[in-house]
XYZ file of C-alpha atoms in Angstrom:
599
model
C 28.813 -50.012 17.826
C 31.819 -48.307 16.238
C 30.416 -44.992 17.595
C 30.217 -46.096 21.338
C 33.284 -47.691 21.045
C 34.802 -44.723 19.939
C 33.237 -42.533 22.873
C 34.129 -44.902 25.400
C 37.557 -44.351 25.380
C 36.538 -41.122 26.514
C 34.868 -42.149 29.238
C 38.167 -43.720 30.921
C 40.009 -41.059 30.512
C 41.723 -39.820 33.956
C 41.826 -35.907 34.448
C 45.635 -36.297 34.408
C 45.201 -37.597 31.053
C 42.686 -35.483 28.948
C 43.783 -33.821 25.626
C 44.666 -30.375 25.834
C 40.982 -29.175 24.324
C 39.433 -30.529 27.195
C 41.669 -28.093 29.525
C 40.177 -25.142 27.519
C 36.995 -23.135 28.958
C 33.703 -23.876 26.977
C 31.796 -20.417 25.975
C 28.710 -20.543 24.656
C 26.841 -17.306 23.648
C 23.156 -19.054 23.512
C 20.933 -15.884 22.783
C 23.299 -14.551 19.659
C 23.346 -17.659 18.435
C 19.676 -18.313 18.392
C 19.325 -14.954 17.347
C 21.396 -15.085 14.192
C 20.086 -18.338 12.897
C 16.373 -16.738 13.650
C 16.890 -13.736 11.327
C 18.460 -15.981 8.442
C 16.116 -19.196 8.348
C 12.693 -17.620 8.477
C 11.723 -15.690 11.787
C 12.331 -12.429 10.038
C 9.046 -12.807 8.339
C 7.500 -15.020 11.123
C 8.047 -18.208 9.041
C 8.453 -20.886 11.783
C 7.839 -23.683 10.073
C 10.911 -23.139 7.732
C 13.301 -22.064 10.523
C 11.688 -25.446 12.451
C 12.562 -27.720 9.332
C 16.186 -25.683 9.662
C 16.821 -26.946 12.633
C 16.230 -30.419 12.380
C 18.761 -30.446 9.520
C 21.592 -28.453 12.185
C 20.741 -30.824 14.653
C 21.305 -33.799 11.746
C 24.868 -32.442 11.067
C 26.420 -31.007 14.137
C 25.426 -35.508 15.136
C 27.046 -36.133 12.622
C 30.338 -33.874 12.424
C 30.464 -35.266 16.235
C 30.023 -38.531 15.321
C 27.260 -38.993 17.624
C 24.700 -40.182 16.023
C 21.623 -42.095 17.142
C 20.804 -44.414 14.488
C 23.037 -46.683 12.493
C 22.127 -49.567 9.940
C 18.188 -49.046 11.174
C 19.400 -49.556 14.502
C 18.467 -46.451 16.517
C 19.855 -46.162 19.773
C 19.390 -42.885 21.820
C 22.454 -40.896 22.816
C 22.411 -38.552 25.522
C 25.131 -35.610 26.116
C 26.620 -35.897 29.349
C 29.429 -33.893 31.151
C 31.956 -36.858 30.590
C 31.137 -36.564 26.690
C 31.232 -32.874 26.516
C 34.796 -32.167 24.891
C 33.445 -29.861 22.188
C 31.049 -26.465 22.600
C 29.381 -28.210 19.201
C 28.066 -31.034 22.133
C 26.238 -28.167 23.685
C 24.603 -27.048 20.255
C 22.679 -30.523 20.770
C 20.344 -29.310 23.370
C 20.108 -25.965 22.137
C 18.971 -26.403 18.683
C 16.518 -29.230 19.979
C 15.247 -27.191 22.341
C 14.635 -24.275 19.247
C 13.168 -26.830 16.774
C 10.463 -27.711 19.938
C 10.130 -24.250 20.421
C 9.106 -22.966 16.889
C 7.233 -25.898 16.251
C 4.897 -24.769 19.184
C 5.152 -21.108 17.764
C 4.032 -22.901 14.102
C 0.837 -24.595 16.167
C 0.308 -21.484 17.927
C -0.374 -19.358 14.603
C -2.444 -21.969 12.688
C -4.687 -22.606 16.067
C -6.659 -19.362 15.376
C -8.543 -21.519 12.940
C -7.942 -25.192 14.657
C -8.553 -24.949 18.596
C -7.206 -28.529 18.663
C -3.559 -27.565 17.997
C -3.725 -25.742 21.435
C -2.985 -28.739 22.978
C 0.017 -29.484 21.184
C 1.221 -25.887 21.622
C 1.568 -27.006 25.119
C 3.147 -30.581 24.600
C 5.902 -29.278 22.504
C 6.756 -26.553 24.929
C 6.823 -29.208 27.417
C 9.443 -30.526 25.315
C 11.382 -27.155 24.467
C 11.774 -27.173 28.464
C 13.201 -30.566 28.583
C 15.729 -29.875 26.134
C 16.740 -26.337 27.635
C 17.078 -27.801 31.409
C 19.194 -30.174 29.900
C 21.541 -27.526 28.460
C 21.719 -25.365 31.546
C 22.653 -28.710 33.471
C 25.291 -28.914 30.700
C 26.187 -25.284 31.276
C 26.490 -25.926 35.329
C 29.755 -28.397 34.478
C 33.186 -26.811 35.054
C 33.999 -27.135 31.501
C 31.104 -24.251 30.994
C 32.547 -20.424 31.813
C 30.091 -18.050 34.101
C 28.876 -16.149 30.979
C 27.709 -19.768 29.363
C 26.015 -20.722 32.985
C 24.269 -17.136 33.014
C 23.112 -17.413 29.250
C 21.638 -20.912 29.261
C 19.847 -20.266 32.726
C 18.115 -17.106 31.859
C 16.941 -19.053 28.194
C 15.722 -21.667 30.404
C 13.767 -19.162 32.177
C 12.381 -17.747 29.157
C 11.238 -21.290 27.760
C 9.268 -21.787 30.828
C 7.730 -18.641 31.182
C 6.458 -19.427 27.178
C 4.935 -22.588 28.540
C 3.147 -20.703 32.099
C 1.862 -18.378 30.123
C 0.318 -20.437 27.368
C -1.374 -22.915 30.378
C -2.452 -19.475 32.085
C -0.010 -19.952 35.335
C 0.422 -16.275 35.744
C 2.332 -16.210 38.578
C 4.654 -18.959 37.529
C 4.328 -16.903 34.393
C 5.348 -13.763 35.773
C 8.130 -15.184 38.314
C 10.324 -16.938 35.394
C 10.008 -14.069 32.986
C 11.410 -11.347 35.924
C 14.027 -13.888 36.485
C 14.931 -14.078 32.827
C 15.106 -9.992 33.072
C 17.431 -9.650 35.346
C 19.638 -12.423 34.552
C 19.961 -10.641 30.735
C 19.643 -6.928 32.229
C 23.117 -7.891 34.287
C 24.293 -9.745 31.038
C 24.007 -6.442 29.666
C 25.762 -4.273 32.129
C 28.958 -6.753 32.194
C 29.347 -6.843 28.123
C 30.343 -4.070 25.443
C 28.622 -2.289 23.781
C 27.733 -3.932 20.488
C 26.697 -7.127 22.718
C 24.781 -4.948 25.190
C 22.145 -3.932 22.692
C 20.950 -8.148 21.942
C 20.614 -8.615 25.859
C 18.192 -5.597 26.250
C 15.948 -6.270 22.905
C 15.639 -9.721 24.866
C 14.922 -7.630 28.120
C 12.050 -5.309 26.011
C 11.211 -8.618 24.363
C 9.568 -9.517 28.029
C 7.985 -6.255 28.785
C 4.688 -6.910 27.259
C 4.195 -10.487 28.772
C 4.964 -8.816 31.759
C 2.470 -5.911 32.007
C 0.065 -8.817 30.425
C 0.702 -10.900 33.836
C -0.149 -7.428 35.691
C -3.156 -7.304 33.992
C -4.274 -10.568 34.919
C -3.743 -9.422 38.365
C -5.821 -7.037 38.178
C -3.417 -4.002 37.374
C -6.099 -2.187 34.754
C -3.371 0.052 33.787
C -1.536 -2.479 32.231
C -3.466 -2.575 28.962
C -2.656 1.290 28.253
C 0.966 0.366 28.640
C 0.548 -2.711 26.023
C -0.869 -0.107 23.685
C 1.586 2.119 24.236
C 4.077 -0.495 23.592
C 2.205 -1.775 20.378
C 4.429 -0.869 17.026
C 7.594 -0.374 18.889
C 9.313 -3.820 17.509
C 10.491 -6.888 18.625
C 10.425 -10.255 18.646
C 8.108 -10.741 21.942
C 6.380 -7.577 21.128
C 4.507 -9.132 17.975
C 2.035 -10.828 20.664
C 1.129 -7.930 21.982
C -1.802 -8.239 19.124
C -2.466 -11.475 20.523
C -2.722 -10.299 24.078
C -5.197 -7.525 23.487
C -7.396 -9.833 21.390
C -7.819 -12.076 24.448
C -8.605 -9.104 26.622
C -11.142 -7.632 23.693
C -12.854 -10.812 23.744
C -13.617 -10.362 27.475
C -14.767 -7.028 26.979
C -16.958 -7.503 23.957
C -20.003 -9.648 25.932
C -21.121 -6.199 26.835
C -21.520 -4.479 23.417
C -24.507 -5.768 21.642
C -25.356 -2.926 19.205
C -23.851 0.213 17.612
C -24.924 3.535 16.055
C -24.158 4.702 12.766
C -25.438 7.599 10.443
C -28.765 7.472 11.933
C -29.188 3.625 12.634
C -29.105 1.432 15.394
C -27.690 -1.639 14.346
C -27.637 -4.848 16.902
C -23.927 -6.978 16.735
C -24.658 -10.555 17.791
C -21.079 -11.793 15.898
C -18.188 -12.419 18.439
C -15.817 -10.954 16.144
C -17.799 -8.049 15.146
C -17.821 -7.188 18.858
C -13.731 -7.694 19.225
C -13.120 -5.702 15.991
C -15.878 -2.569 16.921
C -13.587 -2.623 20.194
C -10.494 -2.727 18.513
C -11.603 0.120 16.083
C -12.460 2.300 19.355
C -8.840 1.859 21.138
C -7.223 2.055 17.808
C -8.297 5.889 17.438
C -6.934 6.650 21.043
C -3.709 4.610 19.815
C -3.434 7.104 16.824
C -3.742 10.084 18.900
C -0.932 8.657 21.294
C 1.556 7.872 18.234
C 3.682 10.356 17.597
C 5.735 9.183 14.372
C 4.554 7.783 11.384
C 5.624 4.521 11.487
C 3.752 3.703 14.741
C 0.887 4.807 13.026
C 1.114 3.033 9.936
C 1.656 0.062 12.320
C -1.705 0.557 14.208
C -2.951 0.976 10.809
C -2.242 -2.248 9.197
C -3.385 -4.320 12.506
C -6.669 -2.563 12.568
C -7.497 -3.501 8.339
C -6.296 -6.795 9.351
C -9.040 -7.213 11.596
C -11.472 -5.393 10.237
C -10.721 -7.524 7.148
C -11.554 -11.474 9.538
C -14.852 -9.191 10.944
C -15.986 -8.768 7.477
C -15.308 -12.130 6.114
C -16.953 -13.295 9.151
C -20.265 -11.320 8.574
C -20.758 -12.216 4.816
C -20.320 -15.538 5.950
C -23.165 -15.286 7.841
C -25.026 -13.072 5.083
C -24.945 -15.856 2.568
C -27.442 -17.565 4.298
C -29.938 -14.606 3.906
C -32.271 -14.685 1.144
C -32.764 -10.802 1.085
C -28.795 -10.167 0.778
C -28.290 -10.272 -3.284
C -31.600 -9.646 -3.840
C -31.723 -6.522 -2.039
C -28.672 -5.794 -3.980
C -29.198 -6.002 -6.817
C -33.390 -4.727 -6.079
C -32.228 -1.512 -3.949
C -34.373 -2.367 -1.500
C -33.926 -1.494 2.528
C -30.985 -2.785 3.510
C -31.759 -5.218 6.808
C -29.548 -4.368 10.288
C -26.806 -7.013 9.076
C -26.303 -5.489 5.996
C -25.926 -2.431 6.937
C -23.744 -3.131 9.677
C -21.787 -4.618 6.810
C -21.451 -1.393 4.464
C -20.309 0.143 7.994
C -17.672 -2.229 8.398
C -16.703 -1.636 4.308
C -16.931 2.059 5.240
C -14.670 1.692 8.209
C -12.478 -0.526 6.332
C -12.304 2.049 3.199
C -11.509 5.144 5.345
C -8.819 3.586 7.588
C -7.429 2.399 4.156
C -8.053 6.393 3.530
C -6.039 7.615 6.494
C -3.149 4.701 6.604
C -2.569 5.982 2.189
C -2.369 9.526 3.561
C 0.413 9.146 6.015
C 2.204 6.820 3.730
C 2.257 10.222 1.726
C 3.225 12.361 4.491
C 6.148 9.693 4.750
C 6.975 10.083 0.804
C 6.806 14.148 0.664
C 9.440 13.664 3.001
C 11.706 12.574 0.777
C 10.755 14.949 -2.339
C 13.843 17.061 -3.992
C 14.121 20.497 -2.143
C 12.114 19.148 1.238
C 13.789 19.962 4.393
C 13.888 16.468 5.504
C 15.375 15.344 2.287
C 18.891 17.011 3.583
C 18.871 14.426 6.592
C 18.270 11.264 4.418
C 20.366 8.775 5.027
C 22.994 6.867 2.533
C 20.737 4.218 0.471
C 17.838 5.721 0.650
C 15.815 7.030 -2.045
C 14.300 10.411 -3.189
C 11.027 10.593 -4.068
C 9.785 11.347 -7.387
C 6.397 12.842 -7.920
C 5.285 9.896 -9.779
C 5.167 7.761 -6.415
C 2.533 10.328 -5.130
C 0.580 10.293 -8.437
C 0.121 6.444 -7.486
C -0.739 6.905 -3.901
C -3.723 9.490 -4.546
C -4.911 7.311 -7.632
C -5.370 4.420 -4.567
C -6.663 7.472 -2.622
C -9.658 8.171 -5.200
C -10.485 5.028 -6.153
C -11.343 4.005 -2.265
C -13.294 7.560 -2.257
C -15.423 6.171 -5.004
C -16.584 2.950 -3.146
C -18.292 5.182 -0.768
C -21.059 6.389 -2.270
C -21.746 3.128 -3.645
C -22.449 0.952 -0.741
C -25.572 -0.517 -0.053
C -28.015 2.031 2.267
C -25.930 5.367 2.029
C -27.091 6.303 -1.762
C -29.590 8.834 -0.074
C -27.272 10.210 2.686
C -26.806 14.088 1.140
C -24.079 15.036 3.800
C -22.253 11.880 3.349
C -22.310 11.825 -0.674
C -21.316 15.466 -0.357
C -18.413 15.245 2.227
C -16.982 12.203 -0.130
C -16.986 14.493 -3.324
C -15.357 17.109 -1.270
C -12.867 15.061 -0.755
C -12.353 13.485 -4.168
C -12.034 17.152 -5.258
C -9.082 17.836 -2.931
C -7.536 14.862 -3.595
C -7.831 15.271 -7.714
C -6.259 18.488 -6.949
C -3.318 17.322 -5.276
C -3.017 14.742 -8.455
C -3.104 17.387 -10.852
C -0.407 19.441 -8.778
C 2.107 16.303 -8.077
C 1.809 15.268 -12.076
C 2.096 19.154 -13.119
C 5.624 19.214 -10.945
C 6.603 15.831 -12.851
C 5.854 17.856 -16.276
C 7.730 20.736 -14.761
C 10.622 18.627 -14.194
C 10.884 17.142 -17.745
C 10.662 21.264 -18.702
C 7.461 20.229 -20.870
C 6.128 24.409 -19.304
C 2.989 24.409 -21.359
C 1.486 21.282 -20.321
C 2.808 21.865 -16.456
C 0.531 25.576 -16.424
C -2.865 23.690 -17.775
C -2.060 21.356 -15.224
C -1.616 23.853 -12.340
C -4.716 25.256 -13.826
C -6.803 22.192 -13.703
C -5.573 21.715 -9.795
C -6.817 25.719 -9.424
C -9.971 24.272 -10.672
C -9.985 21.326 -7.993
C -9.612 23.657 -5.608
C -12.313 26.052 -5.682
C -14.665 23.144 -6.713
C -13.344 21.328 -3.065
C -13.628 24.610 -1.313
C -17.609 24.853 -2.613
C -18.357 22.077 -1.054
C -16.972 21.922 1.670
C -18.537 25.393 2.569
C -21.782 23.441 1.982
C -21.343 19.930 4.133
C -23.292 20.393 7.905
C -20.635 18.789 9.692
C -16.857 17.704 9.681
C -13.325 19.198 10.160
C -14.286 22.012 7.678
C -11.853 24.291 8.458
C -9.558 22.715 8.897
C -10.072 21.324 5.315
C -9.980 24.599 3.625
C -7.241 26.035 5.408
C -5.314 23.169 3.670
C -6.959 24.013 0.349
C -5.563 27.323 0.651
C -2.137 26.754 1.385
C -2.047 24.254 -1.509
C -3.814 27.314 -3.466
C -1.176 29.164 -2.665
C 1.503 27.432 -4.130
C -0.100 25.841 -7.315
C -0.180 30.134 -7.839
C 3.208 30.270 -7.333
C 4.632 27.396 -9.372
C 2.021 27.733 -12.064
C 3.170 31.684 -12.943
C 7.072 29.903 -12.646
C 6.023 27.207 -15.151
C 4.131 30.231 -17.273
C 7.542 32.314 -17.151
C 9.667 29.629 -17.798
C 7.970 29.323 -20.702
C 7.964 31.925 -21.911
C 11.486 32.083 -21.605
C 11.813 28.647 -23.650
C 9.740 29.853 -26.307
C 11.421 33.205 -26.687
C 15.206 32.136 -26.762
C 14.247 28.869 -29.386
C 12.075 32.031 -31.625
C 15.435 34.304 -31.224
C 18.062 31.772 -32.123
C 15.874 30.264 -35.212
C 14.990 34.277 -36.466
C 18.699 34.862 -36.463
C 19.804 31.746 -38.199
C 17.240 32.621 -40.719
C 17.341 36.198 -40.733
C 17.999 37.411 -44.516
C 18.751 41.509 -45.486
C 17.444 40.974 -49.423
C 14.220 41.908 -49.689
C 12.545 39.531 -52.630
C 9.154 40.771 -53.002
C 9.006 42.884 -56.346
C 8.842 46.263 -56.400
C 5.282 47.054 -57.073
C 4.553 45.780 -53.660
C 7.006 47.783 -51.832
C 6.468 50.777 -53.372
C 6.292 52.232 -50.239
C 9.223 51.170 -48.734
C 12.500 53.756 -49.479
C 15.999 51.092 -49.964
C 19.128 52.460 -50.487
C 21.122 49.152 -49.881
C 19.606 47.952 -52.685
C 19.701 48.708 -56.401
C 16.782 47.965 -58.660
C 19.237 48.022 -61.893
C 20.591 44.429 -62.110
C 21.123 41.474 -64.322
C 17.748 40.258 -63.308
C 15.680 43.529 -61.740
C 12.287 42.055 -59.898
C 9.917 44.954 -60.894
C 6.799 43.250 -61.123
C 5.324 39.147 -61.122
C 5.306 37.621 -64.589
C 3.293 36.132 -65.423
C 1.004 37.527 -63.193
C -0.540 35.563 -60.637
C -4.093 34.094 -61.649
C -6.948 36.138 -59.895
C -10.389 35.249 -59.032
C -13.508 37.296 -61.103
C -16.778 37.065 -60.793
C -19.212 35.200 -63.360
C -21.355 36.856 -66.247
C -24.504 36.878 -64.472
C -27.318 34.550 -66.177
C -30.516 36.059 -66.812
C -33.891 34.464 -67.897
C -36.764 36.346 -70.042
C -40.022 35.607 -68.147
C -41.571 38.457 -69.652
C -42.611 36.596 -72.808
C -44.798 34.985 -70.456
C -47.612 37.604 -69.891
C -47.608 39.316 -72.728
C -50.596 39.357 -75.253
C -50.392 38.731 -79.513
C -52.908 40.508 -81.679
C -54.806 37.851 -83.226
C -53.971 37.279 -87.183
C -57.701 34.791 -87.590
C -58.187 37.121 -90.804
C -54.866 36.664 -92.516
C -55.622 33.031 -91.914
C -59.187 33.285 -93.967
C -57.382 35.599 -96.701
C -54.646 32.695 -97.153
C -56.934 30.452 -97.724
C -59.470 31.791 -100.490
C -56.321 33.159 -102.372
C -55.593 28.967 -102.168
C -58.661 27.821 -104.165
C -58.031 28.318 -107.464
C -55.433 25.877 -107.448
C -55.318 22.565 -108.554
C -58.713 21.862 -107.342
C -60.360 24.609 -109.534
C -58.196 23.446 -112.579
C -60.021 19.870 -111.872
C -63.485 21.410 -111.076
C -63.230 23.340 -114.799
C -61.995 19.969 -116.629
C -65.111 18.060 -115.389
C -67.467 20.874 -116.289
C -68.081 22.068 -112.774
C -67.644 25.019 -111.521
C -69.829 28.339 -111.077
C -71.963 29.220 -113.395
């Protein structure tokens, strides 16, 4: 009760008597201030539910720095800002930041109802309420207090809320009529302001476009989805639905494609999202051929491996309920029609990965030491080093090598061999990027086998591709010889620079260890005339002593096998002789004792 009592005062107040604030003109700048507390509480990375939570805690504060707050001892009793209380602009922050916290919720609801349908609904209801708040603040605005920029500024946001809400219920030419109104109001916005302020009123103004040409379509204008392409990439906050408003047209368009052709297969598509994404794919490439810088590429890019990433996820959802799907994996049997559309999503998926890797390249080489678009970089941003391109064809290999391994291409010849023509070209440029990085730490010798290993790459690449049917094969080994070309040229620089190296390091350590004296002895110079030096000295150096041990060869060994075949006279008689001469020993002396013997 303190609070109203304090406010009615207030109330009573004649016009004769108001404080002096009161006399002062009220400006509120609505869209800068939504903008700046969008870019620093979440929005900048599309976090809405954190930028939502930051506003109910604004919206807590500028209550109570006003001392209008709505609840008191658990007592809540609603407050409403009226022109009578409106003294302060921080009154008119009341509506506004309600009418944000609505708003973002919805845009919170809005991103998780691609999964839930049923937070549609409540997309709508807390638009609904986004609107209530923002008529309230341009009724605010309308007061005399309010100066003609704060009337403009809160009208044309009220415009804008509404248009949100027509266009989520599908009222296209409510839709259509609030969002041209919200244009113009900002377009003249931007022709009354300077210049610094003129450039927030016309991102709001391209912030429309797309909903615009959307509501055209709907109409019936067919050229308005070639524009929203066009448009795609380009930034914004507005223009980050443009995603959203092609899906919605793709889904129309995809009841009539119901199979697709791929290396030699028909393959029928009976998934919804299949059919969006194989639709997608197609006005993707004519997107890429529109795009003229990098980053609008790159852009087109990442949306496309988005979706192709929610197709596939969607399709092996519906492969886990086939029996044949690991087993034919891991069996190498024939791959059914859903399978194989699967490896051709994976193959679509790897080669836009592929593509988006390559320009991120193009984007680096840019920046490389001696490029001519390193001149023009701009303060804070960084060179590149050839290690950063190292990394980027390492990615670019590894998603070559997934090729060749997915499920029904194995036997496709011209495939297998188009993918190792590329892996050849791409090991080359490796080689060459990590030869320059070896150049640059002057490390010559291992920079040339380098070069020479990315010569190899080369001419391996450039056989192959002379042998695939089909492809951009010119165009392929024209780039193979330019890159030929100068791997040549730095590879005989890194050769001469070190050769260079070598020889001044051999010079200056000959020199410091050049000596005149001569200190072999003289019977090994014989030949050699000195007349700087004298052989008579304290210690002359005629000859080595003690000489120096030298090797000689070994007695030989030899063995007499002879003995072997060589035949003795036989000495039988000289054996008899022995023993006759033997018997007139002791055992005649015994035979004459006993009275034997002859007779």
């Amino acid at each position: 009760m303190a609070e109203d009592e304090a406010i009615t005062p207030k109330e009573n107040i004649s016009p004769d008597e108001k404080p002096k604030e009161i006399q002062e003109t009220i400006s509120l700048e609505v869209l800068k201030i939504i903008k700046d507390s969008q870019q620093r509480h979440g929005l900048r990375h599309k976090d809405y539910q954190r930028y939502r939570s930051y506003c109910t805690r604004r919206l807590q504060r500028i209550r109570k720095s006003l001392k209008f707050v709505q609840r008191n001892r658990n007592k809540f009793a609603k407050k409403v800002v009226t022109d009578e209380v409106l003294t302060d602009v921080k009154f008119l922050y009341i509506p506004l930041v309600s009418a944000e916290g609505a708003w973002s919720y919805a845009m919170q609801l809005k991103q998780e109802a691609n999964s839930e349908r049923r937070k549609g609904f409540h997309v709508i209801t807390r638009l609904k309420k986004a609107l209530k708040h923002a008529e309230e603040l341009e009724a605010l605005c309308e007061s005399d207090k309010c100066d003609a920029r704060s009337k403009l500024e809160s009208q044309a946001y009220h415009l804008w809320i509404k248009g949100s809400l027509y266009f989520e219920t599908e009222e296209w030419e409510n839709c259509m009529d609030a969002f041209k109104s919200a244009s113009n109001i900002y377009e003249k916005l931007a022709s009354a302001v300077t210049e610094d302020q003129r450039v927030l009123y016309l991102e709001r103004v391209n912030d429309i476009v797309p909903n615009l040409r959307y509501c055209a379509f709907q109409f019936g204008d067919e050229s308005a989805i070639q524009d929203l392409r066009e448009l795609r990439g380009k930034g914004g906050e507005m223009s980050t639905n443009i995603d959203f408003l092609l899906q919605q047209t793709r889904e129309k368009q995809a009841k009539t494609l119901s199979e697709v052709y791929w290396r030699g297969r028909t393959m029928p598509v009976t998934n919804e999202r299949v059919r969006t994404f194989l639709l997608s794919n197609k006005e993707s490439e004519q997107e890429l051929a529109a795009a003229t810088d990098n980053e609008a590429k790159i852009s087109i890019y990442e949306n496309s491996l988005m979706e192709c990433k929610d197709a596939l996820q969607t399709l092996r959802d519906e492969l886990k309920t086939d029996p044949n799907w690991k087993r034919g994996q891991q069996t190498g049997e024939d791959v059914s029609s859903n399978q194989y559309l699967h490896t051709y999503l994976t193959y679509i998926r790897l080669t836009r990965t592929i593509e988006r890797n390559i320009l991120l390249v193009e984007s680096l080489k840019e920046r490389l030491p001696g490029s001519l678009a390193e001149t023009k970089l701009e303060q804070g941003q960084k060179k590149t080093k050839p290690q950063d391109l190292i990394r980027m064809y390492d990615t670019i290999i590894q998603s070559l090598g997934e090729i060749p391994q997915l499920p029904g291409v194995e036997d496709d010849e011209d495939l297998q061999q188009e993918v190792t023509a590329k892996t050849y070209k791409f090991k080359a440029y490796r080689c060459f990027y990590l030869a320059q990085s070896y150049s640059q730490a002057k490390k010559w010798k291992e920079a040339a086998a380098l070069f020479e290993r990315a010569m190899h790459h080369v001419e391996r690449s450039t056989d192959e591709w002379q042998s695939v049917n089909n492809g951009p094969i010119q165009a392929e080994i024209q780039e193979l010889e330019t890159l030929a070309e100068e791997i040549n040229g730095l590879k005989y620089s890194a050769q001469a620079s070190s050769i260079l190296d070598s020889s001044d390091m051999s010079i200056t350590k000959g020199m410091a260890q050049l000596k005149l004296k001569d200190k072999r002895p003289l019977e090994e110079r014989l030949h050699q005339y000195s007349s700087n030096q004298p052989e008579v000295a304290s210690k002359p150096n005629f000859t080595t002593f003690p000489p120096d041990f030298k090797p000689s060869p070994c007695k030989p060994l030899f063995f007499d096998i002879a003995l072997n075949h060589v035949e003795f006279p036989s000495l039988e008689q000289k054996l008899e002789q022995k023993k006759t001469a033997s018997a007139g020993g002791i055992g005649g002396f015994l035979r004459g004792w006993w009275g034997g013997g002859s007779s």
